[in-house]
Short mmCIF file of C-alpha atoms and ligand atoms in Angstrom, two decimals:
data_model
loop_
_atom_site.label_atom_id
_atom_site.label_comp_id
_atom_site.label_asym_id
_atom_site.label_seq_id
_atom_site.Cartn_x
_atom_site.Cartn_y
_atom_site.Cartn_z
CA UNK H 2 -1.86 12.53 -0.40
CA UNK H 3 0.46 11.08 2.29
CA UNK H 4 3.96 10.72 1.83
CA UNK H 5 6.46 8.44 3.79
CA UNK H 6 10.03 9.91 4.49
CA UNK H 7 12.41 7.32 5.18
CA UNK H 8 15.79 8.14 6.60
CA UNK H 9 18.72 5.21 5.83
CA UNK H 10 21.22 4.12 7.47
CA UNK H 11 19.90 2.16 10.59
CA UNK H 12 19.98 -1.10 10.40
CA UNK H 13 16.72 -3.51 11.44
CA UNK H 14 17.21 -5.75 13.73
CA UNK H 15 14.11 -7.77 16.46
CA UNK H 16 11.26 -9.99 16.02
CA UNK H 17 8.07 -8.88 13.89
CA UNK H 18 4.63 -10.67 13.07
CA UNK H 19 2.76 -11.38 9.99
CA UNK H 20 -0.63 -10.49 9.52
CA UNK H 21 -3.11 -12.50 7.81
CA UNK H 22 -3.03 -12.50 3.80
CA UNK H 23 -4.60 -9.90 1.58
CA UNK H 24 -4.62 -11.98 -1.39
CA UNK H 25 -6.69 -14.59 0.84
CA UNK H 26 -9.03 -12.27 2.47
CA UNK H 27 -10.77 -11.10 -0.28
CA UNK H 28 -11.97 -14.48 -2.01
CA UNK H 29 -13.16 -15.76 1.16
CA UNK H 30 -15.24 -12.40 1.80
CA UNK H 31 -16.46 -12.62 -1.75
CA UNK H 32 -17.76 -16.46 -1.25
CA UNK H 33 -19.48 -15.49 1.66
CA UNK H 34 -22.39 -14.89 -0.51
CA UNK H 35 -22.98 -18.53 -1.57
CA UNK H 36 -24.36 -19.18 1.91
CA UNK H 37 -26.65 -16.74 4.27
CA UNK H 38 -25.46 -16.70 7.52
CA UNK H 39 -22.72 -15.11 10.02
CA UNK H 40 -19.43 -15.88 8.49
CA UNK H 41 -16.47 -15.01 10.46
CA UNK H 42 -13.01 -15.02 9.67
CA UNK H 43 -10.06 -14.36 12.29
CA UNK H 44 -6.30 -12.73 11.15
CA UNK H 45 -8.20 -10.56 8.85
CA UNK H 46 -5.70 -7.35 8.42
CA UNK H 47 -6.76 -4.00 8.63
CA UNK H 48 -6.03 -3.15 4.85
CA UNK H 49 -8.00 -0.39 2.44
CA UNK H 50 -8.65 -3.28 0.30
CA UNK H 51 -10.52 -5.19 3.14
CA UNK H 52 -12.40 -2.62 3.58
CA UNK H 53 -13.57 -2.00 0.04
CA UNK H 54 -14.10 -5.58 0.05
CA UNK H 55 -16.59 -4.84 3.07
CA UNK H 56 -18.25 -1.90 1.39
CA UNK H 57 -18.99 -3.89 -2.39
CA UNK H 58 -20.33 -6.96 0.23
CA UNK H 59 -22.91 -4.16 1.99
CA UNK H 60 -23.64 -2.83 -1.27
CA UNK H 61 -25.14 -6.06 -1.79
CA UNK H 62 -27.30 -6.30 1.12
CA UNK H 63 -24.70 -8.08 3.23
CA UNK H 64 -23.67 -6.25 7.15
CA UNK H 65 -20.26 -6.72 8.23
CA UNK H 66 -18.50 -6.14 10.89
CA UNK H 67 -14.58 -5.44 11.97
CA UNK H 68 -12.76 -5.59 15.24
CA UNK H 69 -9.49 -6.76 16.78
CA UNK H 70 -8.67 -8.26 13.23
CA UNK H 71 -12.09 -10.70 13.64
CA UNK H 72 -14.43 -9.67 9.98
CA UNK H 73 -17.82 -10.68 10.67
CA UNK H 74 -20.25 -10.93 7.59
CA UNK H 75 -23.87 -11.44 7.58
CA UNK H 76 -25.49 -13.03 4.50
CA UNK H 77 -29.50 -12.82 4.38
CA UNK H 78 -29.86 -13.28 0.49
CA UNK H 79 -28.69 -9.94 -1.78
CA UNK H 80 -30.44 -7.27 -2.67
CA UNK H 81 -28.77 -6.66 -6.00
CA UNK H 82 -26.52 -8.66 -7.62
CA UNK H 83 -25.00 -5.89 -9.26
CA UNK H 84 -21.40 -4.37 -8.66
CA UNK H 85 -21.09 -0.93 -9.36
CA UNK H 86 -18.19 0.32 -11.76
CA UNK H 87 -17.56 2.48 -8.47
CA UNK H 88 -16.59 -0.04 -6.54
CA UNK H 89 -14.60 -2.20 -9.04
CA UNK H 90 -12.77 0.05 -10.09
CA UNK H 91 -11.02 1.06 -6.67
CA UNK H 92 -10.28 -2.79 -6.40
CA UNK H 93 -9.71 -5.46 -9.49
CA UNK H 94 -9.94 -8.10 -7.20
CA UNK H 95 -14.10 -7.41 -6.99
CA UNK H 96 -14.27 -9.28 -10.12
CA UNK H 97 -14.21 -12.53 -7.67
CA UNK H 98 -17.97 -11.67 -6.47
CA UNK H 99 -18.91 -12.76 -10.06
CA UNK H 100 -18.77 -16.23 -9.66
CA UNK H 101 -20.30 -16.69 -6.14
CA UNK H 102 -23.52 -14.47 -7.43
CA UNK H 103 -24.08 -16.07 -10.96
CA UNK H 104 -23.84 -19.53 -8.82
CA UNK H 105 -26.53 -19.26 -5.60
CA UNK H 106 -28.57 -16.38 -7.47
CA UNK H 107 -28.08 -17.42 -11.03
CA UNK H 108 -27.46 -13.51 -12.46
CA UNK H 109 -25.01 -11.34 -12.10
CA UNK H 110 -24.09 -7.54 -13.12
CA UNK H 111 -20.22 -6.79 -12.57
CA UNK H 112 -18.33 -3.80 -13.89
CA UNK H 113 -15.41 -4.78 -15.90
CA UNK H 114 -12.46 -3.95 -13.52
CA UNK H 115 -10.41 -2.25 -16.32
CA UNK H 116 -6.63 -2.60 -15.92
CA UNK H 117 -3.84 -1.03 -13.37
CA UNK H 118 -0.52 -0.10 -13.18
CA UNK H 119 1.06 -3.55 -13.77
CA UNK H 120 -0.52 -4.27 -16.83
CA UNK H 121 -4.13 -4.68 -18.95
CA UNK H 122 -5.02 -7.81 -16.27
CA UNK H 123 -7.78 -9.30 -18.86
CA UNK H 124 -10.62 -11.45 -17.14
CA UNK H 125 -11.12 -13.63 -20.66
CA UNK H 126 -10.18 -16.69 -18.78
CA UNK H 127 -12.48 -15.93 -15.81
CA UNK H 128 -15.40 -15.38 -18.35
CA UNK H 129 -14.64 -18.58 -20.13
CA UNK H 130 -14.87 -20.22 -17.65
CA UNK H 131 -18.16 -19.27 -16.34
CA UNK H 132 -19.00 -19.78 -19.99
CA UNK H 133 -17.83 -23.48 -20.00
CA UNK H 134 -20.53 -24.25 -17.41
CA UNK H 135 -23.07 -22.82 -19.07
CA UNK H 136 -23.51 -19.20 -18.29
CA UNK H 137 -24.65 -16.65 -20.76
CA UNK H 138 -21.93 -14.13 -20.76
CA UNK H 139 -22.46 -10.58 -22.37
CA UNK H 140 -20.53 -7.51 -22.02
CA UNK H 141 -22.58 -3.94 -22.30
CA UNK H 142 -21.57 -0.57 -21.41
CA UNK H 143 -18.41 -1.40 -19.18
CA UNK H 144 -20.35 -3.80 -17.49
CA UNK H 145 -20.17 -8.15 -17.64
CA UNK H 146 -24.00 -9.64 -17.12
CA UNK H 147 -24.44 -12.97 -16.43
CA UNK H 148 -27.30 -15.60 -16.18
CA UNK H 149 -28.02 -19.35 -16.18
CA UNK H 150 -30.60 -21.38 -15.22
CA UNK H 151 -28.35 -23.09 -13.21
CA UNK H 152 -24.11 -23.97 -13.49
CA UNK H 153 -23.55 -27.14 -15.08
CA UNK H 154 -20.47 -28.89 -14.46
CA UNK H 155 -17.75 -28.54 -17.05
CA UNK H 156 -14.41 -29.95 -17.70
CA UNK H 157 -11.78 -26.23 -17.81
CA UNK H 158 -8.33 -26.18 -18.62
CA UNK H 159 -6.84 -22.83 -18.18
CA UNK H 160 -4.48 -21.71 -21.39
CA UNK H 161 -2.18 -20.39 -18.60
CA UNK H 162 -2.67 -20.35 -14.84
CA UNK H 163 -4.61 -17.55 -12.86
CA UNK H 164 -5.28 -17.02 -9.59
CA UNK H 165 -8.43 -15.24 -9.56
CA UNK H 166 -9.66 -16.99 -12.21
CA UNK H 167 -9.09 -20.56 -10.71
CA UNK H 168 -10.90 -18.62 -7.50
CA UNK H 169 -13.90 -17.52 -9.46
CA UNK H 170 -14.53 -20.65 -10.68
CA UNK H 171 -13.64 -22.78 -8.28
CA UNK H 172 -16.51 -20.92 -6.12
CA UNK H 173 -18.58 -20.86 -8.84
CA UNK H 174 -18.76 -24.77 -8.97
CA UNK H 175 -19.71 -25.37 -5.61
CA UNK H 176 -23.14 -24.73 -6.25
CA UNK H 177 -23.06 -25.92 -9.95
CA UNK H 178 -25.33 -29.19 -10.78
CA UNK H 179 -22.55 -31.99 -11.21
CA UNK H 180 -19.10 -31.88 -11.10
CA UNK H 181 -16.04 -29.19 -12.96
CA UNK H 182 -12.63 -30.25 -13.21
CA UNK H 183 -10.24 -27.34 -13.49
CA UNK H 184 -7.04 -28.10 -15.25
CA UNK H 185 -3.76 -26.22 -15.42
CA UNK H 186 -5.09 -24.68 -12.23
CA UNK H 187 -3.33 -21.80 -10.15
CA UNK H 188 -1.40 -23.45 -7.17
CA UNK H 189 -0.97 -20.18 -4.83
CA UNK H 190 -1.62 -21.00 -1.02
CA UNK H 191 -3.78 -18.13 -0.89
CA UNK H 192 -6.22 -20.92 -2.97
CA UNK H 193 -6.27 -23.72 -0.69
CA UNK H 194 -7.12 -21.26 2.07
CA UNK H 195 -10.42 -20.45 0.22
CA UNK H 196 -10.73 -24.29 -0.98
CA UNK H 197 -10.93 -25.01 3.31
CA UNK H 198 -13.04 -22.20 3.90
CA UNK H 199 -15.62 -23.61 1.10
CA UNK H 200 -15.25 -27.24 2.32
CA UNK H 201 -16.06 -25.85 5.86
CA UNK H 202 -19.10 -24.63 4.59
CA UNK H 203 -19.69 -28.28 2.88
CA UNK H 204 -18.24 -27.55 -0.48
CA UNK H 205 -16.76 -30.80 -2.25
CA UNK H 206 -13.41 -29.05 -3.53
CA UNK H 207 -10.47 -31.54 -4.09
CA UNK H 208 -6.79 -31.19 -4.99
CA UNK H 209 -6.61 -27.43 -4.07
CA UNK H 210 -2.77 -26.45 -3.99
CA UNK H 211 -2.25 -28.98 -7.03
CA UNK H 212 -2.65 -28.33 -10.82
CA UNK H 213 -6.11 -30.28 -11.20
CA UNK H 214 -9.09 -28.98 -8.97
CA UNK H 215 -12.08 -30.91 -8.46
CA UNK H 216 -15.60 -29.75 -7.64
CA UNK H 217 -18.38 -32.02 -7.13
CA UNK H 218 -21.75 -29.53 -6.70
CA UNK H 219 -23.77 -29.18 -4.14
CA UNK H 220 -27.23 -28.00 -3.36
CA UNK H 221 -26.85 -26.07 -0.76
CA UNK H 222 -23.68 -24.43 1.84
CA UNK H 223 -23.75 -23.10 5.20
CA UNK H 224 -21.74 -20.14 6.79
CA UNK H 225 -18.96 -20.94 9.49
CA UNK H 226 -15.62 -19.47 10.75
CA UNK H 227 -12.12 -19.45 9.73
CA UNK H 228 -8.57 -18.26 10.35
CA UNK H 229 -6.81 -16.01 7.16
CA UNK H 230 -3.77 -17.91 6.35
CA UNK H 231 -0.34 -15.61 7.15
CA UNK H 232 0.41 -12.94 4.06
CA UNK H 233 3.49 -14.67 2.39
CA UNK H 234 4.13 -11.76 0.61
CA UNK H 235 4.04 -9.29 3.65
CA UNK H 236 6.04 -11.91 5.24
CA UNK H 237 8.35 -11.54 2.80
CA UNK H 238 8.55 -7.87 2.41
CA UNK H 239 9.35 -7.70 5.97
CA UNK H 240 12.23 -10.04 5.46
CA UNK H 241 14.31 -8.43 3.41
CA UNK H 242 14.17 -5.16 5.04
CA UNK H 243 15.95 -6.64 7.47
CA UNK H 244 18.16 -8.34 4.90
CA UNK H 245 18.73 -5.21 2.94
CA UNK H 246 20.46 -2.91 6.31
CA UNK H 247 22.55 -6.18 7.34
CA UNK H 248 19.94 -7.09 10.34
CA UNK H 249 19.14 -9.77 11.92
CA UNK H 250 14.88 -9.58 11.58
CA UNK H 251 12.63 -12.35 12.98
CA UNK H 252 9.07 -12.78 11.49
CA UNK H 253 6.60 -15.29 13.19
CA UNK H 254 3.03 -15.63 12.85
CA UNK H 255 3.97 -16.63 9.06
CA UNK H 256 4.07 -19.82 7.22
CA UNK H 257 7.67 -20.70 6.16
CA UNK H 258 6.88 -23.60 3.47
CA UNK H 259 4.93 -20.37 1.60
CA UNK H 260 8.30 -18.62 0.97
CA UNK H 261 10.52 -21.64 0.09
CA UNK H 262 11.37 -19.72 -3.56
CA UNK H 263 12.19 -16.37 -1.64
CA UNK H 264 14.90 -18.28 0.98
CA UNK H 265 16.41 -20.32 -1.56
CA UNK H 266 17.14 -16.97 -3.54
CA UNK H 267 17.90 -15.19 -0.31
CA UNK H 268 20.34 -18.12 0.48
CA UNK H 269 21.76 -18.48 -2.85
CA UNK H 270 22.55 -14.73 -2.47
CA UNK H 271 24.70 -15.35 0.67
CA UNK H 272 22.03 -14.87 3.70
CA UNK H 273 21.73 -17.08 6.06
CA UNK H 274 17.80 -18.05 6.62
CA UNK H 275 16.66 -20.33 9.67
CA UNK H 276 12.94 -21.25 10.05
CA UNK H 277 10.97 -22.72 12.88
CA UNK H 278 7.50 -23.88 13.01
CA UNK H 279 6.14 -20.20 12.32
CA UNK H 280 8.80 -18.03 12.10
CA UNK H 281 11.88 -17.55 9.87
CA UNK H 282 14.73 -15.47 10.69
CA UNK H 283 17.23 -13.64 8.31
CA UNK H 284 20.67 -13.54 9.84
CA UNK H 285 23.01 -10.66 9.71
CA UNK H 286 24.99 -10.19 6.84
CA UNK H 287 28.00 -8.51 5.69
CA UNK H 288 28.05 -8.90 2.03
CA UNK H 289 25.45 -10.69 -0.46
CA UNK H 290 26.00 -11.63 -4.09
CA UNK H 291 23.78 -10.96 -7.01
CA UNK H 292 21.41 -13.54 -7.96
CA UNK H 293 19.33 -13.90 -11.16
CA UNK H 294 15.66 -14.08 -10.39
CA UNK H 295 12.92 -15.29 -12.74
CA UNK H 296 9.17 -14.71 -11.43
CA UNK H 297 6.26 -17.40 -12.65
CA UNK H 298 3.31 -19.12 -10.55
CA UNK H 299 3.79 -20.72 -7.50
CA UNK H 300 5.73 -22.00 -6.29
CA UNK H 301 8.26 -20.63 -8.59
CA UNK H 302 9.02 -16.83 -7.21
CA UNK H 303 6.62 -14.78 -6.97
CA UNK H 304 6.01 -11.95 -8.51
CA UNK H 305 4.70 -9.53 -5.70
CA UNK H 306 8.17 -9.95 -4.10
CA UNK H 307 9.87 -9.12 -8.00
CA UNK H 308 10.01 -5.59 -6.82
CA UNK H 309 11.52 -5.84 -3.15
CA UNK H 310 13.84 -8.72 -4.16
CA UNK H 311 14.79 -6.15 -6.83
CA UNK H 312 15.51 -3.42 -4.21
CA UNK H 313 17.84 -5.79 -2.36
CA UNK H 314 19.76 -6.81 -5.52
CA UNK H 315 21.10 -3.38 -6.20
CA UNK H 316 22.84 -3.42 -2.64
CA UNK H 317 24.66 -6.91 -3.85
CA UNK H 318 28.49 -6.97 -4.52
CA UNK H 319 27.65 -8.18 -8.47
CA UNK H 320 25.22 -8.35 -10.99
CA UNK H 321 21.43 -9.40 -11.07
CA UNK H 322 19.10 -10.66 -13.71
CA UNK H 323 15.37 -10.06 -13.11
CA UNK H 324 12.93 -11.40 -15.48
CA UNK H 325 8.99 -11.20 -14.68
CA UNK H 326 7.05 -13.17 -16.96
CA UNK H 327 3.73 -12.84 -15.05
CA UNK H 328 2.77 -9.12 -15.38
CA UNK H 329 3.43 -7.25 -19.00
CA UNK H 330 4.31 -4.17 -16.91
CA UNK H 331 6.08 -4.93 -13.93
CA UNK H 332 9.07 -2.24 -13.46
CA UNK H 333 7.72 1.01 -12.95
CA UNK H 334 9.96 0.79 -9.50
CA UNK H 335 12.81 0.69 -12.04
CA UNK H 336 12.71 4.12 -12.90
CA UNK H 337 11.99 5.17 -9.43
CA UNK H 338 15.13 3.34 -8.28
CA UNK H 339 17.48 4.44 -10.80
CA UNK H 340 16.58 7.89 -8.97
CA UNK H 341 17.78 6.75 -5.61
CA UNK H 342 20.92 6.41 -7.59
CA UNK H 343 20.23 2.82 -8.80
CA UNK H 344 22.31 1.39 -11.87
CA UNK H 345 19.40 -1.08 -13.50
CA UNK H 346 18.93 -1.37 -17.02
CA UNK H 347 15.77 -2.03 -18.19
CA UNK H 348 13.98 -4.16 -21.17
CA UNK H 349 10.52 -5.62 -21.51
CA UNK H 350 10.38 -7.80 -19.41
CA UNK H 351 13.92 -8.29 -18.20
CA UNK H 352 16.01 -5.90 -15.59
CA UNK H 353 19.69 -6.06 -15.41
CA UNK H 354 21.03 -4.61 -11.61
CA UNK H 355 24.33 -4.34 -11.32
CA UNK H 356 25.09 -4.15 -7.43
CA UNK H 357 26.50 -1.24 -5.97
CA UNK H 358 26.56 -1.79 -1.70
CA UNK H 359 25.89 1.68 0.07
CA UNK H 360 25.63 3.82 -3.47
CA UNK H 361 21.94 4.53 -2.93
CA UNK H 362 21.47 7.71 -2.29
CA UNK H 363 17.99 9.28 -0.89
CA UNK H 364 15.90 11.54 -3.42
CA UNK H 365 12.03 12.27 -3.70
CA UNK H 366 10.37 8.54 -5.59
CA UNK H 367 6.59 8.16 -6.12
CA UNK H 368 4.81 4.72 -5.70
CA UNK H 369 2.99 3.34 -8.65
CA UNK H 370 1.83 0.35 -7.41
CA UNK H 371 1.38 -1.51 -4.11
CA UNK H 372 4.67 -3.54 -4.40
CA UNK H 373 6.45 -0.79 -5.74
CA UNK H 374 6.08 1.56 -2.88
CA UNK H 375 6.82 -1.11 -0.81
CA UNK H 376 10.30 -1.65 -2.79
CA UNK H 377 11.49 2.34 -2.47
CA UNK H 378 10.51 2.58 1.31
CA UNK H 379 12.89 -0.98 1.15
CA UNK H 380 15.68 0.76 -0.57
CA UNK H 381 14.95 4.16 1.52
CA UNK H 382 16.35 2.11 4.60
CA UNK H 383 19.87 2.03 2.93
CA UNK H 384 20.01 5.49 0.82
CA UNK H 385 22.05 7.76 2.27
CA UNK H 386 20.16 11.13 3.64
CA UNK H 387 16.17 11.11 2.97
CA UNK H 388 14.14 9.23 0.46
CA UNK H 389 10.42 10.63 0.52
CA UNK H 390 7.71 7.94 -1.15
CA UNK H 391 4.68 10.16 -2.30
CA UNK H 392 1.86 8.08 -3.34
CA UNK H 393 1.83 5.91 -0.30
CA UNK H 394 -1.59 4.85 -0.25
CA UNK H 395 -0.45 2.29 -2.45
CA UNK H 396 1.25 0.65 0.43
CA UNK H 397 -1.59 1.08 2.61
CA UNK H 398 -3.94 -1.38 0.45
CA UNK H 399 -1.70 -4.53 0.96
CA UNK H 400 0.31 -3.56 3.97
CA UNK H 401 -1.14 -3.17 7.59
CA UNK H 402 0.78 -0.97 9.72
CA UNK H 403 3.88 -1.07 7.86
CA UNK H 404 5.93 2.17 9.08
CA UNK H 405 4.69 0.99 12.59
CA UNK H 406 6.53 -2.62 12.15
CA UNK H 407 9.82 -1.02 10.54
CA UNK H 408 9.82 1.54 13.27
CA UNK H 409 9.70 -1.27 15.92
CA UNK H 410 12.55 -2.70 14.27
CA UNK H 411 14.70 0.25 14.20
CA UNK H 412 14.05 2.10 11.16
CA UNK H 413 13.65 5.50 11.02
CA UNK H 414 9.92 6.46 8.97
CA UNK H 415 7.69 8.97 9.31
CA UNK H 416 4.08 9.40 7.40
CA UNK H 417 3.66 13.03 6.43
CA UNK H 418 -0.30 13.87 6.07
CA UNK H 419 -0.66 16.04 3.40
C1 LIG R 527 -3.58 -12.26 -8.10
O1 LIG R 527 -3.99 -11.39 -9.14
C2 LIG R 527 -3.08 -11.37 -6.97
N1 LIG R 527 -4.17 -10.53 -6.49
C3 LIG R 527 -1.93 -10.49 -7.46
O2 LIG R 527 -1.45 -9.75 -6.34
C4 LIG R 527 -0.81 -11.41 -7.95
O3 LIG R 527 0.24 -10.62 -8.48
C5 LIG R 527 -1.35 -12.34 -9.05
O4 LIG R 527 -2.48 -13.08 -8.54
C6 LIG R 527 -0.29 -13.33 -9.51
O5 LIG R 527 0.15 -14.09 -8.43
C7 LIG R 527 -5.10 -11.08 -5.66
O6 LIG R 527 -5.05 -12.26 -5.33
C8 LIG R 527 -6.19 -10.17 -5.17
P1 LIG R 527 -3.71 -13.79 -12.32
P2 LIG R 527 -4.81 -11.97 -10.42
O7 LIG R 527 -5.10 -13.96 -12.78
O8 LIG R 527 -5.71 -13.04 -9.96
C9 LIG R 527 -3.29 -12.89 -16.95
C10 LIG R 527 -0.69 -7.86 -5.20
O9 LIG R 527 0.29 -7.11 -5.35
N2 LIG R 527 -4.74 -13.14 -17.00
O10 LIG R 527 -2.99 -14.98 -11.72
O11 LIG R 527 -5.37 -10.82 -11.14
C11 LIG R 527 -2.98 -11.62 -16.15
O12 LIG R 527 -3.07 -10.48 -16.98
C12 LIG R 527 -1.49 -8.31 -6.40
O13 LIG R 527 -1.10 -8.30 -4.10
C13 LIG R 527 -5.35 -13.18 -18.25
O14 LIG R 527 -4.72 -12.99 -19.28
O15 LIG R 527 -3.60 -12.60 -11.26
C14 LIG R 527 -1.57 -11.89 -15.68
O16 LIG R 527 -0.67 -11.56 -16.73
C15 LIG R 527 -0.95 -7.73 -7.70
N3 LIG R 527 -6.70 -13.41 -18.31
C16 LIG R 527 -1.54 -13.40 -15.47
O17 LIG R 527 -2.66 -13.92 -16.19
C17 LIG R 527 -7.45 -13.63 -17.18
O18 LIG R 527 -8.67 -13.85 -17.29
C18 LIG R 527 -1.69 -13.81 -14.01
O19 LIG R 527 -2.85 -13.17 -13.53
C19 LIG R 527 -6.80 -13.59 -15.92
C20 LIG R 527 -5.45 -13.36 -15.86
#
């Protein structure tokens, strides 16, 4: 398995791009199968998870195709509408084919994705819903089968707001007879990008980006083309590596407004943040303060940057308060930190870092999860000596080309192939 040894010390400075989001790449490719067609989709990065995404669509009967970050996929009908427990369970997110197969082809057969690192990540909500508009749900042998006759309309209020749950259904009611209101509705950007994409291909999706979603059904959709939306969280990550070594890092191609809860933290903590029409820019900085950070749904912090924003805390001249109340299990960086020389204590679901600038000192870490190793290459770039992340094909699912971009910026990384 590949390992990434990261050498501190240098600090980051130049300008860097965003590429498009992971976390909005994968619904659209999954609603690609409520219309047959060639859908294409520009900014799509070159990610692991894209391509597993690609290999559950041809699994189905779909072709798809990938070059100079343009995805094209080809829709003639399916010829399954099962997902194999193979697939799922290399990526969670394949739970979101479930709703665009039990809606055009009125059955569906998806292995239950089972749970990861961060936690047991449930799909009850995501299975009540399909239930509210009239789907038979059973679950057998690992697996969820579905069928209706046909999606009715149905009035769902979420007991607590999810993203791919608010995707599944919201895709799930284009094609339902009549109209679902979804209430208490996930408000990530990643969900109006998919809300466009279905509107583009004549859905009747309204209030996207807001707490109530409506969906008035339709008979039938059409495939067309679309540009990803920038990855906010990449974006992000990118950021405060430049933050972190007291650099002066430019990121365009992004999408500022996504990352207003990240630069108000940032700022709070003493940085000084500029943005312009698709770029923001983190000024060099001598000297940052802790800040107390409490992760929720957008567009409250989020908690894919928990981790990173976590990194940068222990480099701050005082003391930090984390608190992630989205995912049950979201510090297995902590540990992995305190190694680098790190003084966190952890709780449930509450860190305390108490800042130590230039303490971290570079040891052997493994990644757990995909933000994780992204946080210890983060806190590499200031450890004295080497930190080596093993286990960094976790970064490689959500980040495209990241040693590449930190390289160009002055970092010193090196993948080892192993
Ligand atoms: C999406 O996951 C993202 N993944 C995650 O990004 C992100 O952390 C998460 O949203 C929160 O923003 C993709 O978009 C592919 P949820 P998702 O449903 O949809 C509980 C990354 O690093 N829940 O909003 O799975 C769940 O356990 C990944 O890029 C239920 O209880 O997140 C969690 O505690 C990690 N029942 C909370 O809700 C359900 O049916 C939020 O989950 C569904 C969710």
């Amino acid at each position: 398995m590949d390992k990434m040894v990261v050498r501190g010390g240098h600090q980051l400075n130049g300008v860097t791009a965003a590429s498009g989001a992971k976390n909005s790449v994968l619904p659209l490719l999954f609603s690609t199968i409520l219309a047959d067609g060639e859908h294409v989709f520009h900014n799509v990065p070159d990610l692991v998870d894209v391509r597993f995404a690609a290999s559950l669509l041809e699994s189905l009967g779909c072709e798809t195709s990938y070059k100079d970050h343009t995805m094209r996929v080809t829709v003639k009908g399916v010829k399954t509408v099962e997902a194999s427990y193979d697939i799922v369970r290399k990526m969670r997110a394949s739970i979101l084919i479930l709703g665009p197969l039990l809606s055009r082809f009125k059955e569906a057969k998806v292995s239950l994705p089972g749970g990861c690192a961060i936690g047991t990540r449930p799909i009850d909500l995501h299975l009540e819903g399909m239930k509210a508009m009239g789907a038979e749900i059973n679950v057998d042998s690992g697996y969820v089968l579905a069928n209706t006759k046909r999606l009715q309309g149905a009035k769902i209020l979420f007991e607590s707001p999810t993203v791919g749950g608010t995707e599944n259904v919201m895709m799930a009611a284009t094609l339902a007879e009549g109209e679902t209101l979804i209430e208490n509705a996930a408000k990530e950007p990643e969900i109006v990008d998919l809300a466009n994409y279905l509107n583009k291909m004549g859905a009747k999706v309204e209030g996207a980006g807001t707490s109530i979603i409506r969906i008035r059904g339709v008979e039938k959709l059409k495939a067309t083309e679309h540009t990803v939306i920038p990855d906010r969280i990449e974006a992000g990550t990118l950021l405060i590596a430049g933050a972190i070594t007291g650099g002066e890092v430019t990121v365009t191609k992004c999408a500022p407004a996504d990352l207003e809860s990240l630069i108000n933290k940032m700022r709070e903590s003493g940085f000084k943040i500029s943005t312009s029409g698709d770029s923001v820019t983190v000024h060099r900085c001598k000297g940052w303060h802790g800040v107390d950070v409490t992760t929720a749904p957008h567009p409250a912090f989020p908690t894919d940057l928990q981790a990173q924003f976590m990194a940068l805390m222990t480099q701050s001249d005082g003391t930090s308060v984390i608190t992630e109340t989205v995912f049950e299990n979201r510090f297995m960086h902590v540990q992995e930190l305190v190694r680098l020389n790190a003084d966190i204590t952890p709780k449930t679901r509450v860190a305390v870092i108490r800042g130590a600038p230039g303490k971290l000192q570079g040891a052997p870490v493994m990644a757990t999860d995909l933000r994780a190793s992204a946080c210890l290459v983060l806190a590499g770039l200031v450890a004295s000596g080497e930190t080596v992340v093993s286990r960094i094909y976790h970064l490689d699912r959500g980040y495209e080309n990241m040693e590449a971009k930190l390289m160009a910026l002055g970092a010193q990384v090196e993948r080892l192939k192993e």
